[in-house]
XYZ file of C-alpha atoms in Angstrom:
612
model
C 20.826 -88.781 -16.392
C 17.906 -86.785 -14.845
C 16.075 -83.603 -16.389
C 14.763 -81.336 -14.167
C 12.478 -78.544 -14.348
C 12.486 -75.826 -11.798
C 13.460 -72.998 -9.919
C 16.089 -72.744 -11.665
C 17.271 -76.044 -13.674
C 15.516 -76.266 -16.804
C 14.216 -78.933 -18.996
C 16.733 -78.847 -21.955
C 18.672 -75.778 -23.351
C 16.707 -74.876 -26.152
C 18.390 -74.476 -29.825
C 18.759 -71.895 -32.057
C 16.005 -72.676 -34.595
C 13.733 -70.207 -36.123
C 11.211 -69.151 -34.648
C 10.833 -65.553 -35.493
C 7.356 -65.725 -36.455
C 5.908 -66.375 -33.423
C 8.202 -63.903 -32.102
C 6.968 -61.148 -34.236
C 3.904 -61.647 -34.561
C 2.222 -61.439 -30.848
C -0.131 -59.104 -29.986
C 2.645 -56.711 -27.893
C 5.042 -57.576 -26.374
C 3.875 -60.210 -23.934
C 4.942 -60.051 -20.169
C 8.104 -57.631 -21.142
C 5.194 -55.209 -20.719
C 3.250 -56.212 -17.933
C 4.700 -53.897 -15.316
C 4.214 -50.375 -15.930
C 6.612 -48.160 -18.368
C 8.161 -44.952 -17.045
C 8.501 -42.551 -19.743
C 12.150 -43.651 -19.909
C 11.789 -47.174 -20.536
C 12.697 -48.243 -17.010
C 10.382 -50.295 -14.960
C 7.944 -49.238 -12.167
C 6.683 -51.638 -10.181
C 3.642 -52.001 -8.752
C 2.089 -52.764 -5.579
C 2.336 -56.562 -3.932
C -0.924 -57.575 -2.436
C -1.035 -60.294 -0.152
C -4.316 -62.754 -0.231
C -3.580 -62.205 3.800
C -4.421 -58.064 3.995
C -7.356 -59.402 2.275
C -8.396 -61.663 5.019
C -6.600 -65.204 4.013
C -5.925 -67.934 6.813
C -2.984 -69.908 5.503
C -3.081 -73.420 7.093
C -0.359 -72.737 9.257
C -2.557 -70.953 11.470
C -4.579 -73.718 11.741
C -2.040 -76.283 14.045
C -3.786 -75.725 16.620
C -6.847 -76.834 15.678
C -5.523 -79.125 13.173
C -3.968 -80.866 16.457
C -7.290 -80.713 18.370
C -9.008 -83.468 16.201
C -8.476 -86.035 14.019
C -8.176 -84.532 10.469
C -9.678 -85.009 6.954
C -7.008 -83.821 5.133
C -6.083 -83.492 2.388
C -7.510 -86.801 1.219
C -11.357 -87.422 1.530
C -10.999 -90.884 1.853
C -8.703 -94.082 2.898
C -8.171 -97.646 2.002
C -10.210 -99.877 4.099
C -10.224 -103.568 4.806
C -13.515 -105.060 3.000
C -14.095 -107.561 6.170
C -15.223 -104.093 7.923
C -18.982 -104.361 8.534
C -19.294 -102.479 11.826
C -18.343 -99.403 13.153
C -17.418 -99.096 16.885
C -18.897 -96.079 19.296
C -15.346 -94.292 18.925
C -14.740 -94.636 15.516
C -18.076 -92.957 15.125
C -17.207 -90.052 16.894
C -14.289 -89.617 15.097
C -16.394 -89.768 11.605
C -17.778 -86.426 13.356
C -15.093 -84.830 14.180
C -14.292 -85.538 10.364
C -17.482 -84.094 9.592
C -16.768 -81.091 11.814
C -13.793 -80.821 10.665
C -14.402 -80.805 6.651
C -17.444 -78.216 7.424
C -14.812 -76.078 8.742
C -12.169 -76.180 6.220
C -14.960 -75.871 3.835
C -15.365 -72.052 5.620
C -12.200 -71.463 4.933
C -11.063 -72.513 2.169
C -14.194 -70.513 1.301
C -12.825 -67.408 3.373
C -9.274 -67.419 1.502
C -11.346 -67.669 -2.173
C -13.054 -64.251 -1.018
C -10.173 -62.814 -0.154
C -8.218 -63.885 -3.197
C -10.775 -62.042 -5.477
C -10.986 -58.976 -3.004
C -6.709 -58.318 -3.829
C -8.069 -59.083 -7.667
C -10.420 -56.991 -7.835
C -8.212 -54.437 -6.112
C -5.306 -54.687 -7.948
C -4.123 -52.069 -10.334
C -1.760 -52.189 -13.902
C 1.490 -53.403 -12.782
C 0.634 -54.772 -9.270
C 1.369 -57.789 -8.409
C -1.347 -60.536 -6.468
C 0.378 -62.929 -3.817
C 0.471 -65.760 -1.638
C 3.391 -65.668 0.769
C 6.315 -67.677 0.182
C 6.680 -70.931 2.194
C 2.808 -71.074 3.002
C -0.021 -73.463 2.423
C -3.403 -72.229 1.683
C -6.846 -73.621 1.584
C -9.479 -72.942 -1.665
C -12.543 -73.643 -2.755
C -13.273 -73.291 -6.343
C -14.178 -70.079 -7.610
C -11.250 -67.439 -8.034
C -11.523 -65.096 -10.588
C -9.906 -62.956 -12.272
C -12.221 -60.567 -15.200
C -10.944 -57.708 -17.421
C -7.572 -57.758 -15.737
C -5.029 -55.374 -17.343
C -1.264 -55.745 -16.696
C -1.639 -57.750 -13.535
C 0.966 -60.390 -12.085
C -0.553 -63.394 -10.128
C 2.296 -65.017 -7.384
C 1.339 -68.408 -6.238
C 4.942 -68.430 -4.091
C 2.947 -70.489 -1.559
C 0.940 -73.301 -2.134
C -2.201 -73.473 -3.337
C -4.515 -76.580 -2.462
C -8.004 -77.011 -3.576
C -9.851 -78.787 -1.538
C -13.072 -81.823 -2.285
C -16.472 -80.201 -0.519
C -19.082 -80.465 -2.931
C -21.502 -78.549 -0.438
C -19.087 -75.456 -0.644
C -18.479 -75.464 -4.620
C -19.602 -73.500 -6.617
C -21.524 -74.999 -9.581
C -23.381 -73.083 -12.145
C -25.716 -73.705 -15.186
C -24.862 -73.394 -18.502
C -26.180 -70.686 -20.644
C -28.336 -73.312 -22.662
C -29.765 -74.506 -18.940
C -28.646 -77.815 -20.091
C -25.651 -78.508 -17.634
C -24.561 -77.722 -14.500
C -21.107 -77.217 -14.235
C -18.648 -76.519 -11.254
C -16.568 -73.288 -11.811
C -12.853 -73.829 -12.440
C -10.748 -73.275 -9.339
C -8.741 -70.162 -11.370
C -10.070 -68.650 -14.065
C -8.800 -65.508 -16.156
C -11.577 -63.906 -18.625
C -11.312 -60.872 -20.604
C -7.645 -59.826 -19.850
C -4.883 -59.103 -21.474
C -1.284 -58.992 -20.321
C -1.426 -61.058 -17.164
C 1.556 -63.775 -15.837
C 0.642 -66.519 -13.801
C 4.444 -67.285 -11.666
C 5.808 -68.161 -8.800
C 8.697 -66.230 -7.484
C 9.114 -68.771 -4.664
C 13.356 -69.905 -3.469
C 11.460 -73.306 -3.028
C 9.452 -74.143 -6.214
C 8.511 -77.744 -6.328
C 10.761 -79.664 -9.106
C 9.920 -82.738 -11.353
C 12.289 -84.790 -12.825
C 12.536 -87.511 -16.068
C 14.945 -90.555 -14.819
C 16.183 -91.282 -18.210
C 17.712 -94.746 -16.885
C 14.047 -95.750 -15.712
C 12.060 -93.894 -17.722
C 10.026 -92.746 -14.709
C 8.866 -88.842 -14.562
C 7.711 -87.739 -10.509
C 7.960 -84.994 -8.544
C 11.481 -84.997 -6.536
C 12.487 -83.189 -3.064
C 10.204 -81.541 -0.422
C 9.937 -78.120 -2.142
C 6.405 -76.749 -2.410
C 6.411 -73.545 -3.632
C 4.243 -72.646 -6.694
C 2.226 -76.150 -6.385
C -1.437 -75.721 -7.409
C -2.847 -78.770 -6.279
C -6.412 -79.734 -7.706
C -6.860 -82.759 -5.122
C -8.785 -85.085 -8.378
C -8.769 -88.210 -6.769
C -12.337 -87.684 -4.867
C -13.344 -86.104 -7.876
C -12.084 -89.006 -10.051
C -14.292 -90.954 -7.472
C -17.291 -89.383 -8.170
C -17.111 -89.533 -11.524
C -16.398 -93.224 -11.747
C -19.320 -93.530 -9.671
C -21.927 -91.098 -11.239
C -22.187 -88.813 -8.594
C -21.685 -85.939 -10.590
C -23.551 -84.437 -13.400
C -22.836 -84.761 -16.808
C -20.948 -88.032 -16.711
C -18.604 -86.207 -14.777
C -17.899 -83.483 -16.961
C -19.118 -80.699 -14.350
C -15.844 -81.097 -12.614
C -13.802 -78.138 -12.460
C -10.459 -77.310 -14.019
C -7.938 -76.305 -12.778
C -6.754 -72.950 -14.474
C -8.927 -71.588 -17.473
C -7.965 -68.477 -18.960
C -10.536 -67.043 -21.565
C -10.932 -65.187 -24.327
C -8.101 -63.294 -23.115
C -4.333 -61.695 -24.797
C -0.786 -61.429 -24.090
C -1.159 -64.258 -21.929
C 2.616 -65.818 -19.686
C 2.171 -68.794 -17.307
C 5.339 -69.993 -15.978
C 7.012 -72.164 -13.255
C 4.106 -73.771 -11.842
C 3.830 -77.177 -10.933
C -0.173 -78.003 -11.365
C -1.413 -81.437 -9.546
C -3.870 -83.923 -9.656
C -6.593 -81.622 -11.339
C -10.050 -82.720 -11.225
C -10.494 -81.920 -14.848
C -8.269 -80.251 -17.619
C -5.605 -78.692 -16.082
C -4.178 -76.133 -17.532
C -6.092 -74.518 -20.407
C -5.257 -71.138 -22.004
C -7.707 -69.053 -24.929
C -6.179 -66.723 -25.900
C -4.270 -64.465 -28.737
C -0.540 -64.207 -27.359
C 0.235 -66.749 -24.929
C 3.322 -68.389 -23.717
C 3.675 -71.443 -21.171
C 6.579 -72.421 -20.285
C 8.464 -73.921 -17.177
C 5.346 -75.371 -15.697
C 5.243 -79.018 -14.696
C 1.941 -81.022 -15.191
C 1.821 -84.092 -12.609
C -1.461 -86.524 -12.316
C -1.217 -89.361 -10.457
C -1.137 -92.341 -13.077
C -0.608 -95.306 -10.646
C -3.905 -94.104 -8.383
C -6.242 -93.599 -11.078
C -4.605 -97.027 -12.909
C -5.955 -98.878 -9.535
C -9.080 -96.638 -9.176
C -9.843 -97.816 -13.222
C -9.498 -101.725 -12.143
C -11.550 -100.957 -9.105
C -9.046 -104.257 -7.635
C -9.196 -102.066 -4.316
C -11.731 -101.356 -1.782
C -11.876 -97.964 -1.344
C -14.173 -95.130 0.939
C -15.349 -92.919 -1.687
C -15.509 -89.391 0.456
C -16.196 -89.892 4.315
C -17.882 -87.397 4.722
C -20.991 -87.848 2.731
C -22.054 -90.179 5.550
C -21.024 -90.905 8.739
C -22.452 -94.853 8.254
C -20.984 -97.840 6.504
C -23.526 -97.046 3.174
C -20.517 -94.910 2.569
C -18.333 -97.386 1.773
C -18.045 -98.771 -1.525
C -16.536 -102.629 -2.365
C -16.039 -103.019 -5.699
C -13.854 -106.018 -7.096
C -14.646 -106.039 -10.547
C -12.019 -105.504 -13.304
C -11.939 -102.988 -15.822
C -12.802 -105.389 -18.429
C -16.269 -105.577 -16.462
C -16.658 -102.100 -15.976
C -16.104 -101.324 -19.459
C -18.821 -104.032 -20.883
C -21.045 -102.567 -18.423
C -20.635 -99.078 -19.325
C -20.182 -99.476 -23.273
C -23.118 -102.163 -24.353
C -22.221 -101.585 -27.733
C -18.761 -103.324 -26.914
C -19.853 -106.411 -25.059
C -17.196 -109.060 -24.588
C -14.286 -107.447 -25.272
C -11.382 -110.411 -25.134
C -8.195 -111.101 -26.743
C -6.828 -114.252 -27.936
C -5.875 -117.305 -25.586
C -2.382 -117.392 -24.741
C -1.484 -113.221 -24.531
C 1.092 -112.474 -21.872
C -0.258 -110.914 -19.027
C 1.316 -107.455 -19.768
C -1.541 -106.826 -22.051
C -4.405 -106.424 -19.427
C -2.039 -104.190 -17.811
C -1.330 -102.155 -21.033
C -3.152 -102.689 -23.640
C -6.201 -100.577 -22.057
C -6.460 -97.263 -21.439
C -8.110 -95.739 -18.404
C -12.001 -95.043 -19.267
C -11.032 -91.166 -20.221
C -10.929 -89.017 -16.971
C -9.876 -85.909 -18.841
C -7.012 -84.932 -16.828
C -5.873 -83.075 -19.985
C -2.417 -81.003 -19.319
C -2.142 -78.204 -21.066
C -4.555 -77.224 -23.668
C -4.529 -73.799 -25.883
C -6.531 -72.605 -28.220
C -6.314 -69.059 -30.150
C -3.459 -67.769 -32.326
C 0.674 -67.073 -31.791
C 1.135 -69.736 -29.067
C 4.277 -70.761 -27.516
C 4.784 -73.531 -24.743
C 7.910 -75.012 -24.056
C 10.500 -76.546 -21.507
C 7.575 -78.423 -19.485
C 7.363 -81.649 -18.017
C 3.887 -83.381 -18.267
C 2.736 -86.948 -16.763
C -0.442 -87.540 -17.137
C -3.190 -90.088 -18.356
C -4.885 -88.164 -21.209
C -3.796 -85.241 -23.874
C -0.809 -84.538 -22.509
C -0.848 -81.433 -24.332
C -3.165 -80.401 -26.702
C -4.164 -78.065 -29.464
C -7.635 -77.685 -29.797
C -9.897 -75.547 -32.277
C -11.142 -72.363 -30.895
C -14.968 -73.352 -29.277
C -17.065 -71.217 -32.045
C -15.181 -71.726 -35.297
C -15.720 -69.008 -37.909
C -17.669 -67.107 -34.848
C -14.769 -67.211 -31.948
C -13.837 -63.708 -30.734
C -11.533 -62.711 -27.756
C -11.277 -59.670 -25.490
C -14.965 -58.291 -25.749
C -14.405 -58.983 -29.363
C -11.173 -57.195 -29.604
C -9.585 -60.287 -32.097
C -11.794 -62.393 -34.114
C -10.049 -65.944 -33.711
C -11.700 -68.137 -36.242
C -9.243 -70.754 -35.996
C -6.303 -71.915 -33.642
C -3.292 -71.020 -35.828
C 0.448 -70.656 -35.733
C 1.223 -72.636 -32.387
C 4.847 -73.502 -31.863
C 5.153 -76.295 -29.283
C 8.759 -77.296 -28.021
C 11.191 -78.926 -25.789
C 8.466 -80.453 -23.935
C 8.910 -84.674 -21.832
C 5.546 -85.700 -22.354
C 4.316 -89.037 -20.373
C 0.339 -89.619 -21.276
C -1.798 -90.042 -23.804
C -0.848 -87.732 -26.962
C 0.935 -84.993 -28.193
C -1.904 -84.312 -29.740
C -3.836 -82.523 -32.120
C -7.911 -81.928 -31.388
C -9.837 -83.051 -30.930
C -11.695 -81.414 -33.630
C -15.417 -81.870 -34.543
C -16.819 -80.911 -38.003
C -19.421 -78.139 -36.980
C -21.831 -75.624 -38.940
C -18.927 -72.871 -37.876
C -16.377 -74.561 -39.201
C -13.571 -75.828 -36.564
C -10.014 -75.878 -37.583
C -6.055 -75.887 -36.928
C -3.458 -74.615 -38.918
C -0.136 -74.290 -38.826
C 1.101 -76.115 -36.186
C 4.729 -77.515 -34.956
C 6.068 -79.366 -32.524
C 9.473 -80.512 -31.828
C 12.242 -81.485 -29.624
C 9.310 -83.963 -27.814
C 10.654 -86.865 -25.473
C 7.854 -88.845 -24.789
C 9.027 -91.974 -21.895
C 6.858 -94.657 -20.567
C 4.209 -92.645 -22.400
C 0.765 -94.029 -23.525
C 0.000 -92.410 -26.791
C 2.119 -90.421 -28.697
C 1.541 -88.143 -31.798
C -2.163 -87.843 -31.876
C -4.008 -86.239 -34.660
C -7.619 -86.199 -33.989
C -11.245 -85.381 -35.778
C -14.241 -86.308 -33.368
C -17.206 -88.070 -34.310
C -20.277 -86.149 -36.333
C -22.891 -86.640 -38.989
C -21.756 -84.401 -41.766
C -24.708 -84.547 -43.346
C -26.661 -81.047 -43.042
C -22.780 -78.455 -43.814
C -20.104 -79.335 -40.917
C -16.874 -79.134 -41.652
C -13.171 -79.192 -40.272
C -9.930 -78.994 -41.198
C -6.597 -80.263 -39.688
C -3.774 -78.583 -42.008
C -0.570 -77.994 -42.145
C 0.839 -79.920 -39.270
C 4.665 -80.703 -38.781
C 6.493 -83.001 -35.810
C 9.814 -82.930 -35.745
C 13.076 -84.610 -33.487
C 10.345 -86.571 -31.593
C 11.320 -89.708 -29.219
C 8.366 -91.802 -27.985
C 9.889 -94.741 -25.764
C 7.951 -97.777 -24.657
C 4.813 -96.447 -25.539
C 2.016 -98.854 -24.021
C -0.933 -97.829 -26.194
C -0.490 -96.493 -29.620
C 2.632 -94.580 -31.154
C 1.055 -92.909 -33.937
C -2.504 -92.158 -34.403
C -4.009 -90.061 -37.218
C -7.618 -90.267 -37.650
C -11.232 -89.820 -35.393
C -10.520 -89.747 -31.803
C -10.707 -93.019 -29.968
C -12.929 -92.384 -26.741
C -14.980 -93.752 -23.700
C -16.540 -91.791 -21.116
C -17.579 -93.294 -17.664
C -21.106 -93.913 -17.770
C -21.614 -92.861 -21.708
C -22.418 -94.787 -24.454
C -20.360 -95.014 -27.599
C -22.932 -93.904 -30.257
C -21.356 -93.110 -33.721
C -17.665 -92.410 -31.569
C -14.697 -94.526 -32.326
C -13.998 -97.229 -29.344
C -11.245 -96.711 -27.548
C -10.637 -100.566 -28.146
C -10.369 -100.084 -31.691
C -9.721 -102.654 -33.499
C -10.555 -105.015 -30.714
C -13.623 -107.526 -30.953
C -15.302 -106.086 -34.270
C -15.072 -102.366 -32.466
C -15.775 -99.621 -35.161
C -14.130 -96.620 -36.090
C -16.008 -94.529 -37.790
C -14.613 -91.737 -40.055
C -15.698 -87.920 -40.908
C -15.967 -87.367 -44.752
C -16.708 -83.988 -43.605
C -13.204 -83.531 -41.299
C -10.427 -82.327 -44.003
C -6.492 -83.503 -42.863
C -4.407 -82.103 -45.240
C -0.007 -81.429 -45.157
C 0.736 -83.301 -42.078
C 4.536 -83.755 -42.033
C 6.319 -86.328 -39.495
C 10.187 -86.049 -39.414
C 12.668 -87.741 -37.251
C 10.807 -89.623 -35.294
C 11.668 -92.379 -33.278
C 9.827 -95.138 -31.848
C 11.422 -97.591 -29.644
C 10.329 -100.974 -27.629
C 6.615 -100.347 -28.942
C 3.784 -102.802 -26.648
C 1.541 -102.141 -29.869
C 1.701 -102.194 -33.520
C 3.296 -98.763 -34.020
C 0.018 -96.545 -35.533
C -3.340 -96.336 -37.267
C -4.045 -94.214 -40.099
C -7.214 -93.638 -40.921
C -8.975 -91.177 -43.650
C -12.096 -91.430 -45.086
C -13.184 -93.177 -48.087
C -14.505 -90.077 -49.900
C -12.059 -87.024 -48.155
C -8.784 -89.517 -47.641
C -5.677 -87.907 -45.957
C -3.954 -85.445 -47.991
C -0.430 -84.999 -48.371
C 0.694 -87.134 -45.205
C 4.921 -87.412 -45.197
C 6.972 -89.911 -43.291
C 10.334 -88.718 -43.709
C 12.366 -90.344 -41.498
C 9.815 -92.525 -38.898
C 11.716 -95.576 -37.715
C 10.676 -98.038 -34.905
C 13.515 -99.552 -33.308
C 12.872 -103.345 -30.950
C 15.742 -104.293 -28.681
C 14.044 -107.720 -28.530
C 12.991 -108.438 -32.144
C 12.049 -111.985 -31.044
C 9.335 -111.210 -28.518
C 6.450 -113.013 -30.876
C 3.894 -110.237 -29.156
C 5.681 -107.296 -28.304
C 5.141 -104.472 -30.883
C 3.248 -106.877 -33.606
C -0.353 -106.519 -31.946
C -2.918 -106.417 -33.578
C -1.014 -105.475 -36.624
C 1.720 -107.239 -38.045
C 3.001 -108.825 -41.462
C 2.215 -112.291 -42.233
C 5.639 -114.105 -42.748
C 8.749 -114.118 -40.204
C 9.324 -112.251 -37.950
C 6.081 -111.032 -38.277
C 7.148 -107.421 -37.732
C 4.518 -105.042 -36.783
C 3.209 -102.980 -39.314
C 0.142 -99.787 -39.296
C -3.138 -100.029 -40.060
C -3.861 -97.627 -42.839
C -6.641 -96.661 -45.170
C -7.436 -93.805 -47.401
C -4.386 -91.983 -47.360
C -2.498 -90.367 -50.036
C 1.083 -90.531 -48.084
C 4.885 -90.882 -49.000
C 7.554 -92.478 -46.951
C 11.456 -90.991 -47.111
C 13.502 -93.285 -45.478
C 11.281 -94.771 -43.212
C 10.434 -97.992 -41.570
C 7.603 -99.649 -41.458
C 6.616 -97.977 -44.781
C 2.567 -97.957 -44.130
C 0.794 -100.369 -46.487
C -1.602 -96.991 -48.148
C 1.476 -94.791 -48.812
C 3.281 -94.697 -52.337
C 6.036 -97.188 -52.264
């Protein structure tokens, strides 16, 4: 069987459950109201204004000269062999024409931003912002949308960000600190705006349920936003960027903004986060999330020789040969981690699984603010698949020129969602002087194949020693299947983290527990009424979780009711017993937990912490 999302084949029906809260309690009444009202209750709609009145260049245009030359596009760079060490006469003049070529597109791409914010900045309540249907168009970073009011956005053609670090925008942050490049789309200060695509030909993803693959399916383009990360991934393996590569851009950021509806979308390779929504009264639903897991899996064990973007030189110093393993890159980056190793005699599926990637950040879809609903989307991705994070000031977080104060991201109802990456996940959130915290959050109805995390509940690392605090309450995940998960099933605890070129500090390892790797806790992070009901784990790689409170502010109140881990091959002496596992035959794998005050119903492995 395959689930598809999108034009107009859908994820899974959804069921009848309650969910009148989140219902009633938005803002208005969301997108039902973001074309204008006559005074009879009909609709009037607004004007459609094309990016091209505004001056766009869609890359059809473009054949001719895209015939002319030899082309750098889209990709900024190729596989090369490594016994290269010259260049001949031609191939250098073809490096310029690249050159030529990418200064170009950079002018247009730049061209079709200006124009995009010209029709925003034009457009009235109730009109409607478009690309045409069945065409591909150029961006650089940069489009923005500020104190929209009622406003529709169309992506029915495709939208493709280019790589040109020259043409970027990047910006400092208010503290001077950082530099940071803008996000490609970003919505501030608005209120009752839908992100869509109204295209016959929307792109579609699909979950093989007999391979437990997820990937995008057909030719259809329509309502693709395509972030083009791999250069960017590049760069930020290399330290080209600023900020350990946290300058690069996401893809769509809305902020502090209400009444917020993003739907069928189909959001590629961001740089960054993709998809990240602020707001009081939002829905997401319909929109696909796809990151290409298999490039950045090589890109992480550097075990190809790779030109890391052309352009940046037409001479061989351009080209970078690197051969060493993760393993090495990790012991190079993270001193405090040196010789990481695992016993003789592990099968060889556990270099290939048992690490995850050095954390890119190509989060999926992350919300913070109050009334949330996503559902029926496909994600594949290799971080957060989706995420619900604490609003960025705590106590002091206000939306809409301080319309809503927001002091915590509350009532979030997340559902019907296939989720292949690294967490449904919780956080993460960092005890601060304003006082971070979710509440009240659900998610169910979660398939979760070939994924690499699963349920993910997550403080971050801090001193608590001069007031921070956090909280992480009233939490439920229910009807949730997480199948062949490579990494860890069920994590509650500090998040488990390596940046490229960071060090770890007083952050848990993302190796944890291998090699002596600490974990430290946050006596100063509260996790309190965390429910976990029918779920089901099958064909594990690891022990199925780690639990982990603090020795003076343990877990509160954390139910199993129902959490069963099912192995079709209960004889595989590795599989689904590493590193945790009891002592006698079979040696079934078991959690790690400490300081928790838990309860199992019904459940198996019963965690060693939780009353018996």
């Amino acid at each position: 069987a395959i689930i598809m999302a999108a034009a107009t084949v859908f994820v899974v029906h959804a069921d009848e459950l309650d969910r009148d809260y989140f219902v009633s309690n938005r803002h208005s009444q969301w997108h039902r109201t973001i074309h204008q009202q006559n005074t009879d209750g009909s609709r009037k709609d607004g004007r459609t204004l094309y990016i091209d009145d505004f001056g766009a260049i869609p890359d059809s245009a473009l054949r001719d000269w895209h015939n002319s030359e030899p082309l750098l596009f889209p990709e900024p760079f190729q596989f090369v062999d490594p016994s290269t060490t010259a260049i001949s006469r031609e191939q250098e003049r073809e490096r310029e024409h690249e050159q030529q070529h990418r200064v170009k597109l950079g002018e247009i791409a730049t061209i079709n931003r200006d124009a995009f914010n010209k029709a925003l900045n034009q457009a009235l309540a109730g009109d409607t912002v478009a690309l045409k249907d069945g065409e591909t168009y150029s961006f650089t970073g940069g489009i923005l949308g500020e104190d929209l009011d009622s406003i529709t956005i169309d992506f029915a053609g495709t939208a493709n960000f280019i790589h040109n670090l020259d043409v970027w925008p990047i910006v400092t942050t208010q503290d001077g600190k950082k530099q940071m490049y803008v996000p490609a789309i970003n919505i501030v200060t608005s209120k009752n705006v839908t992100l869509t695509s109204s295209s016959q030909n929307r792109a579609q993803v699909a979950w093989d349920k007999k391979t437990n693959e997820v990937n995008m399916v057909g030719n259809n383009t329509g309502g693709i936003l395509n972030g083009n990360g791999k250069p960017w991934w590049n760069d930020c393996i290399i330290g080209r960027l600023p900020n350990a590569g946290d300058s690069r851009p996401r893809l769509v950021h809305v902020q502090s903004s209400a009444d917020i509806l993003v739907e069928y979308l189909t959001l590629v390779n961001s740089a960054f986060w993709t998809l990240t929504v602020e707001a009081v009264g939002s829905e997401i639903r319909y929109v696909n999330v796809v990151v290409d897991r298999d490039f950045k899996a090589n890109l992480m064990n550097f075990h190809d020789p790779i030109i890391l973007d052309q352009s940046t030189s037409s001479t061989t110093s351009s080209l970078l040969f690197a051969s060493e393993s993760r393993r090495r890159k990790l012991r190079a980056q993270d001193k405090e981690n040196v010789g990481i190793h695992f016993p003789t005699g592990l099968p060889d599926w556990v270099d290939r699984h048992i690490h995850q990637p050095m954390d890119l950040n190509t989060d999926g879809i992350d919300v913070r603010g109050r009334n949330i609903w996503v559902h029926d989307c496909i994600v594949t991705n290799d971080d957060d698949s989706v995420a619900v994070k604490p609003t960025l000031n705590g106590r002091d977080t206000y939306y809409l020129h301080d319309t809503f104060h927001v002091p915590c991201t509350e009532h979030v109802l997340l559902e019907n969602l296939i989720l292949t990456g690294f967490g449904a996940s919780i956080g993460s959130v960092t005890p601060t002087f304003s006082h971070k915290c979710v509440d009240h959050i659900i998610f169910r109805n979660i398939s979760m194949p070939a994924t690499g995390k699963g349920i993910y509940i997550k403080s971050n690392a801090s001193p608590c020693e001069k007031g921070e605090s956090a909280q992480l309450t009233n939490i439920l995940y229910e009807n949730v299947k997480i199948i062949e998960p490579a990494w860890w099933a069920i994590w509650i605890g500090p998040q488990a983290q390596h940046q490229p070129n960071t060090k770890l500090g007083d952050k848990c390892a993302l190796t944890y527990p291998l090699d002596n790797s600490k974990c430290p806790t946050q006596a100063c992070a509260t996790f309190a009424n965390i429910t976990l009901r029918n779920i089901h784990i099958s064909n594990p790689w690891l022990s199925p979780g780690v639990i982990l409170g603090n020795v003076t502010n343990p877990i509160q109140n954390l139910i199993f009711d129902h959490v069963t881990v099912t192995e079709t091959n209960p004889m595989d002496i590795y599989k689904g017993r590493f590193p945790f596992h009891h002592l006698h035959f079979p040696y079934k794998g078991k959690y790690q937990c400490k300081h928790t005050l838990g309860k199992a119903i019904a459940s198996d492995p019963v965690p060693d912490c939780f009353e018996q």
